[in-house]
Short mmCIF file of C-alpha atoms and ligand atoms in Angstrom, two decimals:
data_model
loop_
_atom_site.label_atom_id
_atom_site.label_comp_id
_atom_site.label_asym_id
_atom_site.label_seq_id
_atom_site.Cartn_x
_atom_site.Cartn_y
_atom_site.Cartn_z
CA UNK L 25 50.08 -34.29 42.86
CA UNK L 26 53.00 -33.81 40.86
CA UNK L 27 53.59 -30.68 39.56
CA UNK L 28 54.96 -29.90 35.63
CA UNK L 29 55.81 -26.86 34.34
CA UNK L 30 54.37 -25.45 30.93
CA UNK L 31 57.12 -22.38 29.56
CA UNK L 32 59.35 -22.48 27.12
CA UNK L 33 62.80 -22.71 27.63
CA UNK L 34 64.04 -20.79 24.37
CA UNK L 35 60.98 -18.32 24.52
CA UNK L 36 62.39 -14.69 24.99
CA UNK L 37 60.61 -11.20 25.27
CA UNK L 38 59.25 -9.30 22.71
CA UNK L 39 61.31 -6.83 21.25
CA UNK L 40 60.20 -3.47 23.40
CA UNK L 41 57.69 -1.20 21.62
CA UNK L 42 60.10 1.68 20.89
CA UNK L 43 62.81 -0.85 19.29
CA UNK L 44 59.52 -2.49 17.11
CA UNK L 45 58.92 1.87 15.68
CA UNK L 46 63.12 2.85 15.74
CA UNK L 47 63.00 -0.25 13.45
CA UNK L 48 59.68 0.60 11.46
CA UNK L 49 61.48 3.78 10.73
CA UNK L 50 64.31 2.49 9.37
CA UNK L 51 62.71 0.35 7.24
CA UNK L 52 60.13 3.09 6.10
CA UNK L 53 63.54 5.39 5.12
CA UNK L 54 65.36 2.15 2.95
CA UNK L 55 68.17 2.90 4.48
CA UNK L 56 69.12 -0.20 6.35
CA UNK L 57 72.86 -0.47 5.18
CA UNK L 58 74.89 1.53 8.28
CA UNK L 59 76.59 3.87 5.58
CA UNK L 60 73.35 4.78 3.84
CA UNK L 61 72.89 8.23 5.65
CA UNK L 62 70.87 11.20 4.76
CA UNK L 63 72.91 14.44 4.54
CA UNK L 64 73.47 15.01 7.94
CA UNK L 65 72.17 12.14 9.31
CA UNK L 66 74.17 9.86 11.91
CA UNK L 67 72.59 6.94 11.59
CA UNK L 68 71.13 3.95 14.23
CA UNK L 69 74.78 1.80 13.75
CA UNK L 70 76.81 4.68 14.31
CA UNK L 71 74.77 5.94 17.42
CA UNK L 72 74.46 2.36 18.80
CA UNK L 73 78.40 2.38 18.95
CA UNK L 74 78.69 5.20 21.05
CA UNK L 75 76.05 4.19 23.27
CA UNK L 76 77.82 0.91 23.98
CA UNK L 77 80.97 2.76 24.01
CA UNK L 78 79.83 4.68 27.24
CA UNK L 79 78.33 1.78 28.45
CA UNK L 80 81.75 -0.15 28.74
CA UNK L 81 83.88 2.80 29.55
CA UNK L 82 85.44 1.54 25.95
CA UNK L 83 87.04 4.38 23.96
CA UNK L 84 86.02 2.38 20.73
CA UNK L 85 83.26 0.30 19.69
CA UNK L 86 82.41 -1.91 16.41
CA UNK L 87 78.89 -3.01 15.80
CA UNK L 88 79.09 -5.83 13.62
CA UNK L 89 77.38 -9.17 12.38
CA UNK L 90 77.65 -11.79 15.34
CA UNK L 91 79.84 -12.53 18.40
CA UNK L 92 81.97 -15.14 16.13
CA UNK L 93 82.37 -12.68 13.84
CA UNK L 94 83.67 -9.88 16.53
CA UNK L 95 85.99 -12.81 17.96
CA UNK L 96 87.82 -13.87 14.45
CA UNK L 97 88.39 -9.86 13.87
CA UNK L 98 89.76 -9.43 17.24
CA UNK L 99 92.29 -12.28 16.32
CA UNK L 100 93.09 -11.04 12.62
CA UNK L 101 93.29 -7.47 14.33
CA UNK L 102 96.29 -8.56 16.37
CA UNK L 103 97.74 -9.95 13.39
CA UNK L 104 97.02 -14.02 14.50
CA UNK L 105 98.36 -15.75 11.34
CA UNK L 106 97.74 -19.08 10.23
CA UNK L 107 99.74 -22.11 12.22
CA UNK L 108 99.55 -19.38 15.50
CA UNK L 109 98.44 -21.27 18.71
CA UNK L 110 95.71 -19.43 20.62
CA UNK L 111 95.01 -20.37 24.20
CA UNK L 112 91.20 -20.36 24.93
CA UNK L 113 89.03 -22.52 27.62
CA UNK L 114 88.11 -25.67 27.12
CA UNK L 115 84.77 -25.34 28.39
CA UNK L 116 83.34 -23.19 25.87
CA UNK L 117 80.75 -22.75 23.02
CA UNK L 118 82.01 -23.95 19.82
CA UNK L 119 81.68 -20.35 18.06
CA UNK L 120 85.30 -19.81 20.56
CA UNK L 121 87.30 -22.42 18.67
CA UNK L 122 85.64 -21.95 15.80
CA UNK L 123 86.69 -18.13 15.76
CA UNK L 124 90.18 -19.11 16.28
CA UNK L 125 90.15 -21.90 13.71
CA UNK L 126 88.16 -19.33 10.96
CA UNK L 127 91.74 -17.71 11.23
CA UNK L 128 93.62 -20.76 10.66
CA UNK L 129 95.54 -20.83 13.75
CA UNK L 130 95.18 -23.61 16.28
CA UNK L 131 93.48 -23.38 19.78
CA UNK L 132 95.10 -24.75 23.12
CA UNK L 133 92.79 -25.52 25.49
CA UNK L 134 93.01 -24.98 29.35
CA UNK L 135 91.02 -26.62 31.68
CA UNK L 136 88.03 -25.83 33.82
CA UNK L 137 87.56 -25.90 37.52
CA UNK L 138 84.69 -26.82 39.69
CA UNK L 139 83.89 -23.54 39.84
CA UNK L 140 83.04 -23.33 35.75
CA UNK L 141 85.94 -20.98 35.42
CA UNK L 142 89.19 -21.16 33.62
CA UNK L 143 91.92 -22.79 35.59
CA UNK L 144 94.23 -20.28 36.22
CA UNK L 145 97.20 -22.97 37.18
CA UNK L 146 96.61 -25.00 33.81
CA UNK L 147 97.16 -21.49 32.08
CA UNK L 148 100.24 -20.61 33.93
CA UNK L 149 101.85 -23.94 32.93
CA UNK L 150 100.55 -23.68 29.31
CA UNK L 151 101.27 -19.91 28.66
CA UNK L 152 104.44 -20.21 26.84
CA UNK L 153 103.01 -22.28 24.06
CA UNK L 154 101.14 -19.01 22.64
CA UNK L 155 100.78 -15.10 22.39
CA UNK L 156 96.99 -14.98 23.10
CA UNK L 157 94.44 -15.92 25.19
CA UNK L 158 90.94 -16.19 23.40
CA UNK L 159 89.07 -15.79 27.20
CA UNK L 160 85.82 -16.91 27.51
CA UNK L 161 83.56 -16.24 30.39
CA UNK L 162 81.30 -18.96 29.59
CA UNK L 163 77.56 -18.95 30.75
CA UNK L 164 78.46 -15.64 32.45
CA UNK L 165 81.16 -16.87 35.29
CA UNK L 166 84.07 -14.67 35.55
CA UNK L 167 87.37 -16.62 36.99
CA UNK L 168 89.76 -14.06 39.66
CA UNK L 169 90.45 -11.27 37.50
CA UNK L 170 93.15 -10.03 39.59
CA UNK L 171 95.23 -13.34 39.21
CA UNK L 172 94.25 -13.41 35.95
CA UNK L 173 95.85 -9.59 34.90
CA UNK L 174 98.62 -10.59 36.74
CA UNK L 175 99.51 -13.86 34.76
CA UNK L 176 99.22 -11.83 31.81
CA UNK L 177 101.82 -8.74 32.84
CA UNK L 178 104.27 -11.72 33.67
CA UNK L 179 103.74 -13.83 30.65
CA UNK L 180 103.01 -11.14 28.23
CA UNK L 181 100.11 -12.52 26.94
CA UNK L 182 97.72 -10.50 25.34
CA UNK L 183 94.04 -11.22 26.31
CA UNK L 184 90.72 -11.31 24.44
CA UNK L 185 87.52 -11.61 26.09
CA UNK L 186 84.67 -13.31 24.79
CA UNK L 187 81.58 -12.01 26.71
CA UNK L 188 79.00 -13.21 25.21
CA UNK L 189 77.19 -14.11 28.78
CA UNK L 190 78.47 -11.18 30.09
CA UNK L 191 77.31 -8.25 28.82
CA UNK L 192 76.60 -5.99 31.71
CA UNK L 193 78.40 -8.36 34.41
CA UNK L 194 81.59 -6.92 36.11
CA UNK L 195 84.73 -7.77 38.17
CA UNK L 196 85.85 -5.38 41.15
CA UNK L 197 83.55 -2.60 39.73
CA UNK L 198 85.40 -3.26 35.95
CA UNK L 199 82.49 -4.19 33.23
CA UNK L 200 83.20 -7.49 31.82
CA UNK L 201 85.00 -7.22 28.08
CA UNK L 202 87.36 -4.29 29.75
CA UNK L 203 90.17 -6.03 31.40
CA UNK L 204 91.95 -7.84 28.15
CA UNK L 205 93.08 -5.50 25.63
CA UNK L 206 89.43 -6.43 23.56
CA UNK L 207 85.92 -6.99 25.04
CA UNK L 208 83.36 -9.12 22.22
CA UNK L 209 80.03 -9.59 22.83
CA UNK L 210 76.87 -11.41 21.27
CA UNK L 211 73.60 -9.87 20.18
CA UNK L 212 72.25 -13.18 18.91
CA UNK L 213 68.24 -13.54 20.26
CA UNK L 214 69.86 -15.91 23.26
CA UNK L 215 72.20 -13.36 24.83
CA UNK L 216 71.83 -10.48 26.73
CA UNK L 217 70.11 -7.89 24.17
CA UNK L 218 68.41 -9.81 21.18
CA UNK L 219 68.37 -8.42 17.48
CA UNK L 220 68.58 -12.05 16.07
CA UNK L 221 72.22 -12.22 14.96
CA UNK L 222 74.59 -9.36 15.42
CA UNK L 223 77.74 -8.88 18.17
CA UNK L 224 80.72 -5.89 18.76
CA UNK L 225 84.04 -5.54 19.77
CA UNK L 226 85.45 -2.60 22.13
CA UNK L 227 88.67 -1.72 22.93
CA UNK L 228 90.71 1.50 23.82
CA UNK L 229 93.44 0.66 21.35
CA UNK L 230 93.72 3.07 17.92
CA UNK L 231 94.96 0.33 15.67
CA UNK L 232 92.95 -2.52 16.90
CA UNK L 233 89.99 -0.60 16.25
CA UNK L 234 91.15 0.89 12.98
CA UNK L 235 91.75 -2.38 11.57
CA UNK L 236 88.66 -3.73 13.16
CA UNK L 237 87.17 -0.72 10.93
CA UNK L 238 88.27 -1.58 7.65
CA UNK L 239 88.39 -5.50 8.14
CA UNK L 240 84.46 -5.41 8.71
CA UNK L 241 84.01 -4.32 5.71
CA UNK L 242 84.66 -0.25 6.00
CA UNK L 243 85.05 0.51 1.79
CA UNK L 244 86.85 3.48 3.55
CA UNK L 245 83.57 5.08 4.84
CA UNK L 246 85.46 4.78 8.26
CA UNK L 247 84.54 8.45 8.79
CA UNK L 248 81.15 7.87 9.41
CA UNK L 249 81.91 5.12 12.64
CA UNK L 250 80.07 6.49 15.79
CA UNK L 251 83.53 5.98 17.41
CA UNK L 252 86.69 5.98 15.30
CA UNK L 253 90.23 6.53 15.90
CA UNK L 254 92.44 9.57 14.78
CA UNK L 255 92.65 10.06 10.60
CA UNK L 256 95.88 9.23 10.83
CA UNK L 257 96.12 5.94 12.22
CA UNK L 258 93.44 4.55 9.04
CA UNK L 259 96.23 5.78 7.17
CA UNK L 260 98.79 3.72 8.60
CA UNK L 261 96.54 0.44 8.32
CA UNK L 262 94.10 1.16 5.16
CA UNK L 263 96.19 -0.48 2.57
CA UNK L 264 97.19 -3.71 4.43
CA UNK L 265 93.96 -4.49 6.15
CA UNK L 266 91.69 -6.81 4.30
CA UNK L 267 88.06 -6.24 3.94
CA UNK L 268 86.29 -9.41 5.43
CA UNK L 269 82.92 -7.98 5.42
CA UNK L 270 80.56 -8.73 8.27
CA UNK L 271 78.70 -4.93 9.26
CA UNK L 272 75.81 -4.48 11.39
CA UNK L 273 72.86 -2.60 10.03
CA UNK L 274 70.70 -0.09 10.43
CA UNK L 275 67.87 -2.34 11.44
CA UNK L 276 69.49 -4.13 13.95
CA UNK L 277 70.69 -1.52 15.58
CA UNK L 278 67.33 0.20 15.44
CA UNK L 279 66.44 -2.47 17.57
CA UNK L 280 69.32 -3.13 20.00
CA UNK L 281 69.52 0.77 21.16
CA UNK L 282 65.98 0.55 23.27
CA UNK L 283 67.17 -2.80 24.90
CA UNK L 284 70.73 -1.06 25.75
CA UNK L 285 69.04 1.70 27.51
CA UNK L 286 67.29 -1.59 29.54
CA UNK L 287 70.19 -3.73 30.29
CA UNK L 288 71.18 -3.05 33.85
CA UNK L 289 67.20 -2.93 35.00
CA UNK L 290 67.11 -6.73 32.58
CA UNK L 291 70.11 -8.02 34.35
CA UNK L 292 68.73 -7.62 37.97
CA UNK L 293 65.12 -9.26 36.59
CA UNK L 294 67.53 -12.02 35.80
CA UNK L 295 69.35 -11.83 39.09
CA UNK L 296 66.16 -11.86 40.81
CA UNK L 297 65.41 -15.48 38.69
CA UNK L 298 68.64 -16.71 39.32
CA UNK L 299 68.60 -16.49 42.64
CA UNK L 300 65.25 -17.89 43.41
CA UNK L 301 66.36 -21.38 40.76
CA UNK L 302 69.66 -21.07 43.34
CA UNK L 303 67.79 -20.81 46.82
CA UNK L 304 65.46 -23.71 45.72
CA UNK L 305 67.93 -25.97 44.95
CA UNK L 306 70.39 -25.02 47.83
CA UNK L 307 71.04 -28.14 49.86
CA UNK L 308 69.75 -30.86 47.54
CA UNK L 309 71.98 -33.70 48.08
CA UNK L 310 74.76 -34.79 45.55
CA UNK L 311 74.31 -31.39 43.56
CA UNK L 312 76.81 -28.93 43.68
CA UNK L 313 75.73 -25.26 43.28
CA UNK L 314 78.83 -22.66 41.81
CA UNK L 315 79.50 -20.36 44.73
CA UNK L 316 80.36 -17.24 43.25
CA UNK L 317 83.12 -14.60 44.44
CA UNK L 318 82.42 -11.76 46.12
CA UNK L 319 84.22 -9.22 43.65
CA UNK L 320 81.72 -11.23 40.88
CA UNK L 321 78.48 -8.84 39.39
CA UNK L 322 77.31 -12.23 37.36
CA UNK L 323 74.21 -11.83 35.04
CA UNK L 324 72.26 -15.02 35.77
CA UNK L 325 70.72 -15.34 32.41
CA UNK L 326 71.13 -19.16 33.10
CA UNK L 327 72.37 -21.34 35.96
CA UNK L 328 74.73 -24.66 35.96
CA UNK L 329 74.83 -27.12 38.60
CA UNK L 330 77.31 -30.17 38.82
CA UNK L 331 76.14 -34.00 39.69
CA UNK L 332 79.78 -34.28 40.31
CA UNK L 333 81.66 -38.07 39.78
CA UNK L 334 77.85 -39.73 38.92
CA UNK L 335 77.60 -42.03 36.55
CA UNK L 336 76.36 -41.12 32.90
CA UNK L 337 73.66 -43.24 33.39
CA UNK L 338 72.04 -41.60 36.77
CA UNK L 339 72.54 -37.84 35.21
CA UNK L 340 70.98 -38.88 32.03
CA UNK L 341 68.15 -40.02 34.33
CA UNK L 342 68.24 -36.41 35.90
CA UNK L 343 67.58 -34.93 32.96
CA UNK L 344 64.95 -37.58 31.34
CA UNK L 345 62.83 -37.14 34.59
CA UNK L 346 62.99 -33.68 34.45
CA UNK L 347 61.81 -33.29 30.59
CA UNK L 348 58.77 -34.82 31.41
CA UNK L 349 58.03 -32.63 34.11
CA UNK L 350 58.43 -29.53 31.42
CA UNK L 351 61.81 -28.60 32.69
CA UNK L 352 64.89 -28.63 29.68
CA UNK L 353 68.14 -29.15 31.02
CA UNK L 354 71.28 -29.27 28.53
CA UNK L 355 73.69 -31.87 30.09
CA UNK L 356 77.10 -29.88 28.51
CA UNK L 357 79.08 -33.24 29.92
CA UNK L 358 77.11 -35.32 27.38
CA UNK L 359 79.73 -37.36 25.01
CA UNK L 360 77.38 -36.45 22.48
CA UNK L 361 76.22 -32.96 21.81
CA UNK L 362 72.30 -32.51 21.29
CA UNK L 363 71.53 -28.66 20.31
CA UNK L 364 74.78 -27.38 21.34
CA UNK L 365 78.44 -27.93 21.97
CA UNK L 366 80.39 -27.16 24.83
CA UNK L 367 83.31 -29.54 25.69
CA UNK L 368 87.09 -29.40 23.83
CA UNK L 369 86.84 -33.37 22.59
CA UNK L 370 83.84 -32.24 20.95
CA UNK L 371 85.92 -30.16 18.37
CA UNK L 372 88.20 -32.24 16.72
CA UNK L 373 89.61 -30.02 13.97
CA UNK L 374 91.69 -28.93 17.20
CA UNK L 375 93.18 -32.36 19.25
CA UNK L 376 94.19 -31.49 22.19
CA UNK L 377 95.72 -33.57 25.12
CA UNK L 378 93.19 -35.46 27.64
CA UNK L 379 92.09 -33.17 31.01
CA UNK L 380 91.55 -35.64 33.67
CA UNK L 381 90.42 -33.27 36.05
CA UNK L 382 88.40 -30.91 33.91
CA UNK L 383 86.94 -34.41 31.67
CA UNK L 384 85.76 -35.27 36.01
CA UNK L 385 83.69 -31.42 35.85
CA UNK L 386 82.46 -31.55 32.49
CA UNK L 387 81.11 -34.77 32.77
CA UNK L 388 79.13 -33.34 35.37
CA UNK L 389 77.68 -30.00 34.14
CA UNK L 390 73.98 -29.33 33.75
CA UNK L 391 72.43 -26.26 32.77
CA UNK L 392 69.57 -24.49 32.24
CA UNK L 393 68.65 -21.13 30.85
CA UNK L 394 66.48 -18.73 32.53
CA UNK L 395 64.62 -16.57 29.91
CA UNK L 396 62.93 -13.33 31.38
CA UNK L 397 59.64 -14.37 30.14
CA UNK L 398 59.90 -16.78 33.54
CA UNK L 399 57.64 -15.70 36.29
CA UNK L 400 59.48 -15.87 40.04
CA UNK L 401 57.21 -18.52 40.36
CA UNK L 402 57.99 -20.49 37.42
CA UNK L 403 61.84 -20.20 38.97
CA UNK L 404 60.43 -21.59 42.46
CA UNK L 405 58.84 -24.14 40.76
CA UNK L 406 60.74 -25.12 38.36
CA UNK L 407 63.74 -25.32 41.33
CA UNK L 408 61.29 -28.16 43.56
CA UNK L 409 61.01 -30.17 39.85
CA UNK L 410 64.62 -30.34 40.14
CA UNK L 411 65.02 -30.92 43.35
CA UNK L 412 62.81 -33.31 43.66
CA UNK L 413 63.86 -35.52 40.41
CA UNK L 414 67.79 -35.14 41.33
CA UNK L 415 66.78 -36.71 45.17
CA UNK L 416 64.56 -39.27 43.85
CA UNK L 417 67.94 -40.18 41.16
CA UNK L 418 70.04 -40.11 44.24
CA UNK L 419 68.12 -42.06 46.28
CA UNK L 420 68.24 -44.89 43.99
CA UNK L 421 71.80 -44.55 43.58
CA UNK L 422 72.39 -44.92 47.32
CA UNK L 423 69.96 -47.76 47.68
C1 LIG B 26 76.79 -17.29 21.73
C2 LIG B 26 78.20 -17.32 22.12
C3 LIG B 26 79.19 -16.69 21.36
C4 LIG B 26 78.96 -15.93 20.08
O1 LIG B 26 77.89 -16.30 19.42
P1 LIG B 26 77.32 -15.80 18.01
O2 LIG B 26 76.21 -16.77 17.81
O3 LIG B 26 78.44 -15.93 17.02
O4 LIG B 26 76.87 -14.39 18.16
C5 LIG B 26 80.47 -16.72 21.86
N1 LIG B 26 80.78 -17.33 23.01
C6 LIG B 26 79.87 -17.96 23.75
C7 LIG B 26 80.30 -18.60 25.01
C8 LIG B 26 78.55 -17.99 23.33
O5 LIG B 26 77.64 -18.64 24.06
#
């Protein structure tokens, strides 16, 4: 008999019952816009910062619209002008380059390893050509944060990290978004917490974050951000900082606060899926797992194998055989993107020169999300479906 498997790939939980009332509330009040407040009143936004605050160990945070949205203001916070290179991976999602190009300035990309992490030796050589790194820890793999920090102290580069897929994930006991001088994360319905669109930025730094302020679209109601530097450092930035509005609400927040309180105990239900897709499909020949490093607390909210060096047409094969069995893999190393877009000669607003060696990984990446509405059985499962289709591919190959 061969088994299928029925779930949806792109099916995530319900939003929890106290999230559904916080945001029945708020709607029942009208006041959904974040500076709306009853005398008094501090308001779901302004709380939802200081909640995430804590959570990072950030002095500041900004709610505001999307991840995108935090990355572009992180850029026009440090003053990135049009014409600026920014360095950022070239295995990314397009929202990464897109941030950077929303700006006007031009992304370099550097090249990805085997191990789905930024290659720390094509940085080194590329660092003079810009000021900033745009770092993105994409589909939650952190590269050695250590050699990382260290590159930046000797190159003075200033770093921005996109965590997007890692939202409660750490390095050497630091949460993810903390080591670069700005953390931004996603709150759109396929990350980490889900209130359809939304995203913030944290750092510890008072003009950063007061220009974050009034570019999001402050109209000087600054005072009433759950976390907000000193008076007097608004006043230095007020007048020259642009308002490029893109706030979080009321409503959203309503909604993200209950799933906050729930991250860590969500991120080991996805660590618990993770590893049961990884022990299934440990050994399977001519598929490469991504060993991760010991100082690495990932959040498996999906998983990426490589068919390293085959051909296009044996991993398009892969994933054919697999779709009819109920199982959706995204081939990232597709030339063409379907539903996504992950690979630098993909964007071509931004031309960049050709990676050999990360073209020979990219080519090869296949991934697969893991919603939490997956059983431990649907993981197992869906793991022998795999396994089974990538053998039978290989098999043929070798024959
Ligand atoms: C989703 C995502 C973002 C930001 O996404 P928004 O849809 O703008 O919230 C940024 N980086 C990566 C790698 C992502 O997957």
């Amino acid at each position: 008999m061969t088994e299928t498997f029925k779930g949806s790939f792109t099916q995530q939980e319900p939003i929890p019952e106290d999230g559904i009332a916080a945001a029945l509330e708020v709607m029942r009040s009208g006041r959904l816009h974040r500076y709306n407040l009853a005398a008094g009143e501090t308001g779901e936004t302004a709380l939802l910062e200081r909640e995430f605050a804590a959570y990072t160990g950030a002095r500041y945070a900004l709610a505001v619209a999307s991840g995108g949205y935090a990355m572009a203001t992180a850029l026009r916070a440090l003053g990135v002008k049009p014409g600026d290179r920014v360095l950022t991976n070239a295995f990314t999602l397009a929202p990464v380059p897109g941030a950077i190009a929303s700006v006007g300035a031009v992304p370099v990309f550097v090249g990805v390893t085997e191990d789905l992490v930024v290659d720390l030796d094509d940085l080194a050589e590329k660092a003079g050509e810009a000021s900033v790194l745009l770092l993105s820890h994409m589909r939650g793999h952190i590269c050695d944060m250590d050699r990382l920090m260290a590159l930046r102290e000797a190159r003075g580069l200033t770093v921005i990290e996109d965590c997007a897929h890692t939202m409660g994930a750490s390095w050497r006991g630091t949460p993810s978004g903390r080591h670069g001088l700005i953390g931004c994360y996603s709150t759109q319905t396929y990350k980490h917490m889900n209130s359809g669109e939304g995203g913030f930025l944290v750092t510890d730094d008072d003009e950063v974050m007061a220009r974050a302020v009034i570019l999001s679209g402050s109209y000087m109601l600054y005072g009433r951000h759950g976390t907000r530097p000193p008076e007097e450092v608004f006043a230095r930035v007020k007048y020259e900082t642009p308002n490029v509005s893109g706030r979080m609400d009321n409503l959203r927040a309503a909604i993200l606060r209950p799933q906050l309180a729930r991250l860590d105990a969500q991120c080991v239900a996805w660590n618990d899926r993770y590893r049961t897709v990884e022990d299934g499909l440990r050994g399977t020949p001519g598929l490469r797992l991504v060993e991760r490093p010991e100082p690495e607390r990932y959040v498996g909210s999906s998983i990426q194998f490589l068919l390293l060096d085959w051909s296009d047409g044996a991993i398009a094969e892969v994933i054919d055989r697999c779709l009819v069995r109920g199982v959706e893999l995204k081939w990232f190393g597709g030339a063409e993107p379907t539903g996504f877009t992950s690979r630098y000669d993909s964007w071509r607003y931004a031309p960049g020169e050709r990676m050999p060696k990360s073209d020979r990984v990219l080519k090869g990446i296949v991934d697969m999300r893991l919603p939490l509405t997956f059983s431990l059985d649907d993981c197992a499962l869906i793991a022998r479906i795999i396994r089974a289709e990538v053998g039978a591919v290989w098999q043929e190959q070798a024959a």
